[in-house]
């Protein structure tokens, strides 16, 4: 059976959606860089091994990355899922796991990389926002896109209401992509995400809706 590891920093709702999806693989560990991450408790409650590696205990980013990589390697995972993991990972780390390292980002990349994506979207005045699952490469939030989900920006939205609408789609999208990978349908080939037997998307989202 394939094995996967999930990295978190906080609440862990995406992690929960992955753990609850009945993926064709075993979660070998949930690892947090913050010992107080609420998600560690919900992972443990689901019977998953949890590990905290406090990044504040390391002299440099490289030292932290090396400790994290060693902890992951010990589990020999086929797939590593960043799920609200809020540390920038160095190039060595990313290269070590390239091709089996995925991230979910709360915007329609390449729009709005970085943090505060919902506030960025509102400030830009876009009418469609969403989330992206991508392979992780050394470029921050810049790796090959695998899948995206779009939601409308509603009149009267603030960052919190918009974030909630996007998060509901994150919870659908990420387990779907993880399943593709664990089923052997998804790989990184020549810098592009390749999905076998890709289901065609149909329809269009109009915002505002047509009368
Ligand atoms: C999610 O919106 C994720 O896309 C972003 O940070 C948030 C983490 O939420 N990177 P959670 O910890 O998964 O609940």
Short mmCIF file of N, CA, C and O in Angstrom, two decimals, residues 60-183:
data_model
loop_
_atom_site.label_atom_id
_atom_site.label_comp_id
_atom_site.label_asym_id
_atom_site.label_seq_id
_atom_site.Cartn_x
_atom_site.Cartn_y
_atom_site.Cartn_z
N UNK A 60 19.13 27.63 11.61
CA UNK A 60 18.97 28.11 10.23
C UNK A 60 17.83 27.36 9.56
O UNK A 60 17.40 26.29 10.00
N UNK A 61 17.36 27.95 8.46
CA UNK A 61 16.32 27.30 7.63
C UNK A 61 16.81 25.94 7.13
O UNK A 61 16.07 24.96 7.11
N UNK A 62 18.11 25.87 6.76
CA UNK A 62 18.66 24.63 6.22
C UNK A 62 18.63 23.52 7.28
O UNK A 62 18.33 22.36 6.98
N UNK A 63 18.95 23.89 8.52
CA UNK A 63 18.94 22.88 9.60
C UNK A 63 17.53 22.35 9.83
O UNK A 63 17.33 21.15 10.03
N UNK A 64 16.56 23.28 9.83
CA UNK A 64 15.18 22.84 10.01
C UNK A 64 14.75 21.94 8.84
O UNK A 64 14.17 20.85 9.05
N UNK A 65 15.04 22.36 7.63
CA UNK A 65 14.66 21.57 6.46
C UNK A 65 15.29 20.17 6.53
O UNK A 65 14.63 19.18 6.16
N UNK A 66 16.53 20.08 6.98
CA UNK A 66 17.22 18.78 7.05
C UNK A 66 16.55 17.88 8.08
O UNK A 66 16.37 16.67 7.83
N UNK A 67 16.17 18.44 9.21
CA UNK A 67 15.50 17.64 10.24
C UNK A 67 14.13 17.17 9.75
O UNK A 67 13.73 16.02 9.97
N UNK A 68 13.44 18.07 9.06
CA UNK A 68 12.12 17.72 8.53
C UNK A 68 12.26 16.62 7.46
O UNK A 68 11.51 15.64 7.45
N UNK A 69 13.24 16.78 6.59
CA UNK A 69 13.45 15.79 5.52
C UNK A 69 13.77 14.42 6.12
O UNK A 69 13.28 13.39 5.64
N UNK A 70 14.59 14.41 7.17
CA UNK A 70 14.96 13.13 7.80
C UNK A 70 13.74 12.45 8.41
O UNK A 70 13.55 11.24 8.30
N UNK A 71 12.88 13.26 9.02
CA UNK A 71 11.66 12.72 9.65
C UNK A 71 10.72 12.16 8.58
O UNK A 71 10.10 11.10 8.77
N UNK A 72 10.65 12.84 7.46
CA UNK A 72 9.80 12.34 6.36
C UNK A 72 10.40 11.06 5.78
O UNK A 72 9.71 10.06 5.58
N UNK A 73 11.71 11.09 5.52
CA UNK A 73 12.37 9.93 4.90
C UNK A 73 12.19 8.67 5.74
O UNK A 73 12.07 7.56 5.20
N UNK A 74 12.18 8.85 7.05
CA UNK A 74 12.01 7.71 7.96
C UNK A 74 10.70 6.97 7.66
O UNK A 74 10.58 5.77 7.90
N UNK A 75 9.72 7.71 7.15
CA UNK A 75 8.41 7.11 6.85
C UNK A 75 8.35 6.58 5.42
O UNK A 75 7.35 5.98 5.01
N UNK A 76 9.37 6.85 4.62
CA UNK A 76 9.44 6.40 3.22
C UNK A 76 8.14 6.61 2.46
O UNK A 76 7.58 5.67 1.88
N UNK A 77 7.64 7.85 2.42
CA UNK A 77 6.36 8.06 1.74
C UNK A 77 6.50 8.14 0.22
O UNK A 77 7.53 8.57 -0.30
N UNK A 78 5.43 7.74 -0.45
CA UNK A 78 5.34 7.93 -1.91
C UNK A 78 4.93 9.36 -2.23
O UNK A 78 5.17 9.85 -3.34
N UNK A 79 4.26 10.02 -1.26
CA UNK A 79 3.66 11.32 -1.51
C UNK A 79 3.75 12.17 -0.24
O UNK A 79 3.52 11.66 0.87
N UNK A 80 4.10 13.44 -0.42
CA UNK A 80 4.15 14.40 0.70
C UNK A 80 3.19 15.54 0.35
O UNK A 80 3.33 16.17 -0.70
N UNK A 81 2.24 15.78 1.24
CA UNK A 81 1.19 16.78 0.99
C UNK A 81 1.35 17.95 1.94
O UNK A 81 1.25 17.79 3.17
N UNK A 82 1.61 19.13 1.39
CA UNK A 82 1.61 20.35 2.19
C UNK A 82 0.16 20.81 2.32
O UNK A 82 -0.51 21.01 1.30
N UNK A 83 -0.31 20.94 3.55
CA UNK A 83 -1.71 21.29 3.78
C UNK A 83 -1.76 22.41 4.82
O UNK A 83 -1.87 22.14 6.02
N UNK A 84 -1.62 23.64 4.35
CA UNK A 84 -1.55 24.75 5.29
C UNK A 84 -0.23 24.76 6.03
O UNK A 84 -0.15 25.17 7.18
N UNK A 85 0.83 24.34 5.33
CA UNK A 85 2.18 24.36 5.92
C UNK A 85 2.79 25.71 5.59
O UNK A 85 2.98 26.04 4.41
N UNK A 86 3.05 26.50 6.63
CA UNK A 86 3.34 27.93 6.42
C UNK A 86 4.82 28.28 6.51
O UNK A 86 5.17 29.42 6.80
N UNK A 87 5.69 27.31 6.25
CA UNK A 87 7.12 27.61 6.18
C UNK A 87 7.57 27.51 4.73
O UNK A 87 7.17 26.59 4.01
N UNK A 88 8.41 28.43 4.33
CA UNK A 88 9.02 28.32 3.00
C UNK A 88 10.10 27.24 3.08
O UNK A 88 10.92 27.24 4.00
N UNK A 89 10.06 26.33 2.13
CA UNK A 89 11.03 25.22 2.12
C UNK A 89 12.15 25.54 1.13
O UNK A 89 11.89 26.06 0.04
N UNK A 90 13.37 25.22 1.54
CA UNK A 90 14.53 25.54 0.72
C UNK A 90 14.63 24.65 -0.52
O UNK A 90 13.97 23.62 -0.62
N UNK A 91 15.49 25.08 -1.43
CA UNK A 91 15.62 24.36 -2.70
C UNK A 91 16.05 22.90 -2.51
O UNK A 91 15.58 22.01 -3.24
N UNK A 92 16.96 22.66 -1.56
CA UNK A 92 17.43 21.27 -1.36
C UNK A 92 16.27 20.37 -0.95
O UNK A 92 16.13 19.24 -1.45
N UNK A 93 15.46 20.88 -0.03
CA UNK A 93 14.31 20.10 0.42
C UNK A 93 13.37 19.81 -0.75
O UNK A 93 12.93 18.68 -0.97
N UNK A 94 13.06 20.87 -1.49
CA UNK A 94 12.10 20.73 -2.58
C UNK A 94 12.62 19.75 -3.63
O UNK A 94 11.87 18.89 -4.12
N UNK A 95 13.90 19.84 -3.96
CA UNK A 95 14.46 18.94 -4.98
C UNK A 95 14.43 17.49 -4.51
O UNK A 95 14.19 16.58 -5.31
N UNK A 96 14.67 17.29 -3.20
CA UNK A 96 14.69 15.93 -2.66
C UNK A 96 13.34 15.24 -2.86
O UNK A 96 13.27 14.03 -3.09
N UNK A 97 12.26 16.03 -2.75
CA UNK A 97 10.92 15.43 -2.83
C UNK A 97 10.20 15.78 -4.14
O UNK A 97 9.02 15.48 -4.28
N UNK A 98 10.90 16.40 -5.05
CA UNK A 98 10.26 16.87 -6.28
C UNK A 98 9.59 15.69 -7.02
O UNK A 98 10.14 14.60 -7.12
N UNK A 99 8.39 15.98 -7.49
CA UNK A 99 7.63 14.94 -8.18
C UNK A 99 6.70 14.17 -7.27
O UNK A 99 5.82 13.45 -7.73
N UNK A 100 6.92 14.30 -5.96
CA UNK A 100 6.01 13.66 -4.99
C UNK A 100 5.66 14.62 -3.87
O UNK A 100 5.29 14.20 -2.76
N UNK A 101 5.78 15.92 -4.17
CA UNK A 101 5.49 16.97 -3.19
C UNK A 101 4.41 17.88 -3.77
O UNK A 101 4.60 18.53 -4.80
N UNK A 102 3.24 17.91 -3.10
CA UNK A 102 2.10 18.71 -3.58
C UNK A 102 1.75 19.78 -2.55
O UNK A 102 1.98 19.62 -1.36
N UNK A 103 1.14 20.87 -3.05
CA UNK A 103 0.67 21.94 -2.18
C UNK A 103 -0.71 22.38 -2.64
O UNK A 103 -1.04 22.31 -3.82
N UNK A 104 -1.50 22.88 -1.66
CA UNK A 104 -2.75 23.56 -2.03
C UNK A 104 -2.60 25.01 -1.65
O UNK A 104 -2.12 25.35 -0.56
N UNK A 105 -2.99 25.87 -2.61
CA UNK A 105 -2.84 27.32 -2.41
C UNK A 105 -4.21 27.97 -2.62
O UNK A 105 -4.89 27.66 -3.62
N UNK A 106 -4.60 28.89 -1.73
CA UNK A 106 -5.94 29.46 -1.82
C UNK A 106 -6.05 30.64 -2.79
O UNK A 106 -6.45 31.73 -2.39
N UNK A 107 -5.70 30.42 -4.03
CA UNK A 107 -5.98 31.38 -5.11
C UNK A 107 -5.88 30.63 -6.42
O UNK A 107 -5.37 29.49 -6.48
N UNK A 108 -6.35 31.29 -7.47
CA UNK A 108 -6.20 30.74 -8.81
C UNK A 108 -4.82 31.18 -9.31
O UNK A 108 -4.68 32.22 -9.96
N UNK A 109 -3.81 30.40 -8.99
CA UNK A 109 -2.45 30.73 -9.42
C UNK A 109 -2.40 30.80 -10.95
O UNK A 109 -3.15 30.08 -11.61
N UNK A 110 -1.55 31.63 -11.53
CA UNK A 110 -0.49 32.39 -10.88
C UNK A 110 -0.93 33.70 -10.24
O UNK A 110 -0.07 34.48 -9.82
N UNK A 111 -2.23 33.96 -10.15
CA UNK A 111 -2.68 35.15 -9.42
C UNK A 111 -2.46 34.95 -7.92
O UNK A 111 -2.71 33.85 -7.41
N UNK A 112 -2.09 35.97 -7.26
CA UNK A 112 -2.05 36.05 -5.81
C UNK A 112 -1.23 34.94 -5.11
O UNK A 112 -1.77 34.19 -4.31
N UNK A 113 0.03 34.83 -5.43
CA UNK A 113 0.90 33.95 -4.64
C UNK A 113 1.11 34.57 -3.25
O UNK A 113 0.73 35.72 -3.02
N UNK A 114 1.72 33.81 -2.35
CA UNK A 114 2.04 34.35 -1.03
C UNK A 114 0.86 34.24 -0.08
O UNK A 114 0.05 33.32 -0.18
N UNK A 115 0.78 35.20 0.85
CA UNK A 115 -0.24 35.14 1.91
C UNK A 115 -1.35 36.16 1.66
O UNK A 115 -1.27 36.96 0.71
N UNK A 116 -2.37 36.09 2.53
CA UNK A 116 -3.52 37.02 2.44
C UNK A 116 -4.12 37.04 1.03
O UNK A 116 -4.41 38.11 0.46
N UNK A 117 -4.32 35.88 0.48
CA UNK A 117 -4.76 35.77 -0.92
C UNK A 117 -6.17 36.31 -1.11
O UNK A 117 -6.48 36.86 -2.17
N UNK A 118 -7.03 36.13 -0.09
CA UNK A 118 -8.42 36.55 -0.25
C UNK A 118 -8.50 38.08 -0.23
O UNK A 118 -9.24 38.68 -1.01
N UNK A 119 -7.73 38.70 0.64
CA UNK A 119 -7.66 40.17 0.65
C UNK A 119 -7.06 40.66 -0.66
O UNK A 119 -7.52 41.68 -1.22
N UNK A 120 -6.07 39.96 -1.17
CA UNK A 120 -5.49 40.36 -2.47
C UNK A 120 -6.54 40.29 -3.58
O UNK A 120 -6.62 41.18 -4.42
N UNK A 121 -7.35 39.24 -3.55
CA UNK A 121 -8.37 39.07 -4.60
C UNK A 121 -9.41 40.19 -4.50
O UNK A 121 -9.82 40.76 -5.53
N UNK A 122 -9.84 40.51 -3.28
CA UNK A 122 -10.83 41.57 -3.10
C UNK A 122 -10.26 42.92 -3.54
O UNK A 122 -10.93 43.71 -4.20
N UNK A 123 -9.01 43.16 -3.20
CA UNK A 123 -8.38 44.43 -3.57
C UNK A 123 -8.26 44.55 -5.09
O UNK A 123 -8.39 45.64 -5.65
N UNK A 124 -8.02 43.42 -5.75
CA UNK A 124 -7.87 43.44 -7.21
C UNK A 124 -9.21 43.55 -7.92
O UNK A 124 -9.26 43.87 -9.11
N UNK A 125 -10.30 43.23 -7.19
CA UNK A 125 -11.62 43.34 -7.79
C UNK A 125 -12.00 42.19 -8.71
O UNK A 125 -12.92 42.34 -9.52
N UNK A 126 -11.32 41.05 -8.59
CA UNK A 126 -11.70 39.91 -9.45
C UNK A 126 -13.09 39.41 -9.05
O UNK A 126 -13.50 39.55 -7.89
N UNK A 127 -13.82 38.84 -9.99
CA UNK A 127 -15.15 38.31 -9.69
C UNK A 127 -15.13 36.80 -9.54
O UNK A 127 -16.12 36.18 -9.20
N UNK A 128 -13.99 36.18 -9.89
CA UNK A 128 -13.81 34.73 -9.73
C UNK A 128 -12.52 34.51 -8.95
O UNK A 128 -11.49 35.12 -9.26
N UNK A 129 -12.60 33.65 -7.95
CA UNK A 129 -11.44 33.36 -7.11
C UNK A 129 -11.42 31.84 -6.94
O UNK A 129 -12.26 31.14 -7.50
N UNK A 130 -10.48 31.31 -6.18
CA UNK A 130 -10.49 29.86 -6.04
C UNK A 130 -9.24 29.31 -5.41
O UNK A 130 -8.56 29.99 -4.62
N UNK A 131 -8.93 28.08 -5.74
CA UNK A 131 -7.77 27.41 -5.15
C UNK A 131 -7.08 26.55 -6.21
O UNK A 131 -7.67 26.22 -7.24
N UNK A 132 -5.83 26.23 -5.91
CA UNK A 132 -4.98 25.52 -6.86
C UNK A 132 -4.20 24.43 -6.14
O UNK A 132 -3.64 24.68 -5.07
N UNK A 133 -4.15 23.24 -6.72
CA UNK A 133 -3.21 22.21 -6.25
C UNK A 133 -2.11 22.10 -7.29
O UNK A 133 -2.39 22.01 -8.50
N UNK A 134 -0.87 22.14 -6.81
CA UNK A 134 0.26 22.14 -7.74
C UNK A 134 1.42 21.31 -7.20
O UNK A 134 1.52 21.09 -5.98
N UNK A 135 2.24 20.83 -8.11
CA UNK A 135 3.51 20.25 -7.70
C UNK A 135 4.38 21.37 -7.16
O UNK A 135 4.37 22.49 -7.68
N UNK A 136 5.15 21.06 -6.11
CA UNK A 136 6.01 22.07 -5.51
C UNK A 136 7.37 22.03 -6.20
O UNK A 136 7.98 20.96 -6.33
N UNK A 137 7.81 23.21 -6.63
CA UNK A 137 9.15 23.39 -7.18
C UNK A 137 9.77 24.55 -6.41
O UNK A 137 9.09 25.21 -5.62
N UNK A 138 11.05 24.83 -6.63
CA UNK A 138 11.68 25.89 -5.84
C UNK A 138 11.02 27.27 -5.97
O UNK A 138 11.13 28.09 -5.08
N UNK A 139 10.29 27.54 -7.05
CA UNK A 139 9.62 28.85 -7.18
C UNK A 139 8.40 28.89 -6.27
O UNK A 139 7.50 28.04 -6.40
N UNK A 140 8.33 29.85 -5.37
CA UNK A 140 7.24 29.91 -4.38
C UNK A 140 5.89 29.99 -5.07
O UNK A 140 5.63 30.91 -5.86
N UNK A 141 5.02 29.03 -4.77
CA UNK A 141 3.67 28.96 -5.34
C UNK A 141 3.71 28.96 -6.87
O UNK A 141 2.75 29.36 -7.53
N UNK A 142 4.83 28.48 -7.42
CA UNK A 142 5.01 28.58 -8.87
C UNK A 142 5.13 27.27 -9.60
O UNK A 142 5.41 27.26 -10.79
N UNK A 143 4.92 26.15 -8.92
CA UNK A 143 5.11 24.85 -9.57
C UNK A 143 3.98 24.51 -10.51
O UNK A 143 2.93 25.16 -10.52
N UNK A 144 4.17 23.46 -11.32
CA UNK A 144 3.17 23.07 -12.32
C UNK A 144 1.79 22.83 -11.70
O UNK A 144 1.66 22.07 -10.74
N UNK A 145 0.80 23.46 -12.29
CA UNK A 145 -0.58 23.38 -11.79
C UNK A 145 -1.19 22.04 -12.20
O UNK A 145 -1.08 21.61 -13.35
N UNK A 146 -1.84 21.41 -11.21
CA UNK A 146 -2.52 20.13 -11.47
C UNK A 146 -4.02 20.35 -11.63
O UNK A 146 -4.64 19.83 -12.56
N UNK A 147 -4.61 21.10 -10.69
CA UNK A 147 -6.07 21.25 -10.71
C UNK A 147 -6.44 22.55 -10.00
O UNK A 147 -5.71 23.01 -9.11
N UNK A 148 -7.56 23.12 -10.42
CA UNK A 148 -8.05 24.35 -9.81
C UNK A 148 -9.56 24.25 -9.64
O UNK A 148 -10.24 23.59 -10.42
N UNK A 149 -10.06 24.95 -8.61
CA UNK A 149 -11.50 25.09 -8.42
C UNK A 149 -11.81 26.57 -8.26
O UNK A 149 -11.08 27.28 -7.57
N UNK A 150 -12.87 27.02 -8.91
CA UNK A 150 -13.21 28.44 -8.92
C UNK A 150 -14.53 28.67 -8.18
O UNK A 150 -15.43 27.83 -8.22
N UNK A 151 -14.60 29.81 -7.53
CA UNK A 151 -15.84 30.22 -6.85
C UNK A 151 -16.12 31.68 -7.21
O UNK A 151 -15.20 32.42 -7.55
N UNK A 152 -17.40 32.10 -7.12
CA UNK A 152 -17.70 33.51 -7.37
C UNK A 152 -17.27 34.37 -6.20
O UNK A 152 -17.29 33.93 -5.06
N UNK A 153 -16.87 35.59 -6.50
CA UNK A 153 -16.74 36.61 -5.46
C UNK A 153 -18.10 37.31 -5.40
O UNK A 153 -18.58 37.82 -6.41
N UNK A 154 -18.73 37.27 -4.23
CA UNK A 154 -20.09 37.83 -4.09
C UNK A 154 -20.00 39.28 -3.65
O UNK A 154 -19.08 39.66 -2.91
N UNK A 155 -20.98 40.07 -4.06
CA UNK A 155 -21.08 41.44 -3.55
C UNK A 155 -21.16 41.37 -2.03
O UNK A 155 -21.86 40.53 -1.48
N UNK A 156 -20.42 42.20 -1.35
CA UNK A 156 -20.47 42.20 0.12
C UNK A 156 -19.50 41.24 0.78
O UNK A 156 -19.41 41.18 2.00
N UNK A 157 -18.75 40.47 -0.03
CA UNK A 157 -17.75 39.57 0.56
C UNK A 157 -16.69 40.34 1.32
O UNK A 157 -16.27 41.43 0.91
N UNK A 158 -16.24 39.77 2.43
CA UNK A 158 -14.98 40.22 3.04
C UNK A 158 -14.03 39.02 2.97
O UNK A 158 -14.40 37.94 2.47
N UNK A 159 -12.81 39.22 3.46
CA UNK A 159 -11.81 38.15 3.31
C UNK A 159 -12.28 36.86 3.98
O UNK A 159 -12.02 35.76 3.47
N UNK A 160 -13.01 36.98 5.08
CA UNK A 160 -13.44 35.77 5.82
C UNK A 160 -14.53 35.01 5.05
O UNK A 160 -14.46 33.77 4.96
N UNK A 161 -15.51 35.72 4.50
CA UNK A 161 -16.58 35.00 3.78
C UNK A 161 -16.03 34.38 2.50
O UNK A 161 -16.40 33.27 2.13
N UNK A 162 -15.12 35.09 1.86
CA UNK A 162 -14.52 34.57 0.63
C UNK A 162 -13.63 33.36 0.94
O UNK A 162 -13.66 32.35 0.23
N UNK A 163 -12.87 33.46 2.03
CA UNK A 163 -12.00 32.34 2.42
C UNK A 163 -12.82 31.09 2.70
O UNK A 163 -12.43 29.97 2.32
N UNK A 164 -13.96 31.26 3.35
CA UNK A 164 -14.81 30.10 3.68
C UNK A 164 -15.33 29.43 2.41
O UNK A 164 -15.37 28.19 2.32
N UNK A 165 -15.71 30.26 1.42
CA UNK A 165 -16.21 29.69 0.15
C UNK A 165 -15.10 28.94 -0.58
O UNK A 165 -15.31 27.86 -1.14
N UNK A 166 -13.90 29.49 -0.56
CA UNK A 166 -12.77 28.81 -1.21
C UNK A 166 -12.40 27.53 -0.45
O UNK A 166 -12.14 26.48 -1.05
N UNK A 167 -12.40 27.62 0.87
CA UNK A 167 -11.97 26.47 1.68
C UNK A 167 -12.85 25.25 1.43
O UNK A 167 -12.34 24.12 1.38
N UNK A 168 -14.15 25.48 1.25
CA UNK A 168 -15.04 24.34 0.98
C UNK A 168 -14.60 23.62 -0.29
O UNK A 168 -14.68 22.38 -0.37
N UNK A 169 -14.12 24.37 -1.27
CA UNK A 169 -13.64 23.74 -2.51
C UNK A 169 -12.26 23.11 -2.33
O UNK A 169 -11.96 22.08 -2.94
N UNK A 170 -11.42 23.71 -1.49
CA UNK A 170 -10.13 23.08 -1.18
C UNK A 170 -10.36 21.67 -0.66
O UNK A 170 -9.64 20.72 -1.01
N UNK A 171 -11.37 21.56 0.20
CA UNK A 171 -11.64 20.26 0.83
C UNK A 171 -12.12 19.22 -0.17
O UNK A 171 -12.02 18.02 0.08
N UNK A 172 -12.66 19.68 -1.30
CA UNK A 172 -13.06 18.73 -2.35
C UNK A 172 -11.89 18.43 -3.28
O UNK A 172 -11.68 17.30 -3.71
N UNK A 173 -11.15 19.49 -3.59
CA UNK A 173 -10.13 19.36 -4.65
C UNK A 173 -8.91 18.55 -4.21
O UNK A 173 -8.42 17.69 -4.97
N UNK A 174 -8.44 18.82 -3.00
CA UNK A 174 -7.15 18.22 -2.61
C UNK A 174 -7.24 16.69 -2.50
O UNK A 174 -6.36 15.98 -3.03
N UNK A 175 -8.28 16.15 -1.84
CA UNK A 175 -8.37 14.69 -1.79
C UNK A 175 -8.49 14.06 -3.18
O UNK A 175 -7.95 12.97 -3.43
N UNK A 176 -9.16 14.75 -4.09
CA UNK A 176 -9.31 14.21 -5.45
C UNK A 176 -7.93 14.10 -6.11
O UNK A 176 -7.59 13.08 -6.72
N UNK A 177 -7.12 15.14 -5.97
CA UNK A 177 -5.79 15.12 -6.59
C UNK A 177 -4.90 14.08 -5.90
O UNK A 177 -4.16 13.34 -6.56
N UNK A 178 -4.98 14.00 -4.58
CA UNK A 178 -4.16 13.02 -3.85
C UNK A 178 -4.51 11.60 -4.31
O UNK A 178 -3.62 10.75 -4.47
N UNK A 179 -5.79 11.38 -4.55
CA UNK A 179 -6.22 10.05 -5.01
C UNK A 179 -5.62 9.75 -6.39
O UNK A 179 -5.15 8.64 -6.64
N UNK A 180 -5.65 10.74 -7.28
CA UNK A 180 -5.05 10.52 -8.61
C UNK A 180 -3.59 10.10 -8.46
O UNK A 180 -3.13 9.18 -9.13
N UNK A 181 -2.88 10.81 -7.58
CA UNK A 181 -1.45 10.50 -7.42
C UNK A 181 -1.28 9.08 -6.87
O UNK A 181 -0.48 8.29 -7.40
N UNK A 182 -2.01 8.77 -5.83
CA UNK A 182 -1.84 7.46 -5.17
C UNK A 182 -2.30 6.32 -6.08
O UNK A 182 -1.82 5.19 -5.97
N UNK A 183 -3.23 6.63 -7.00
CA UNK A 183 -3.68 5.62 -7.97
C UNK A 183 -2.69 5.49 -9.14
O UNK A 183 -2.92 4.71 -10.06
#
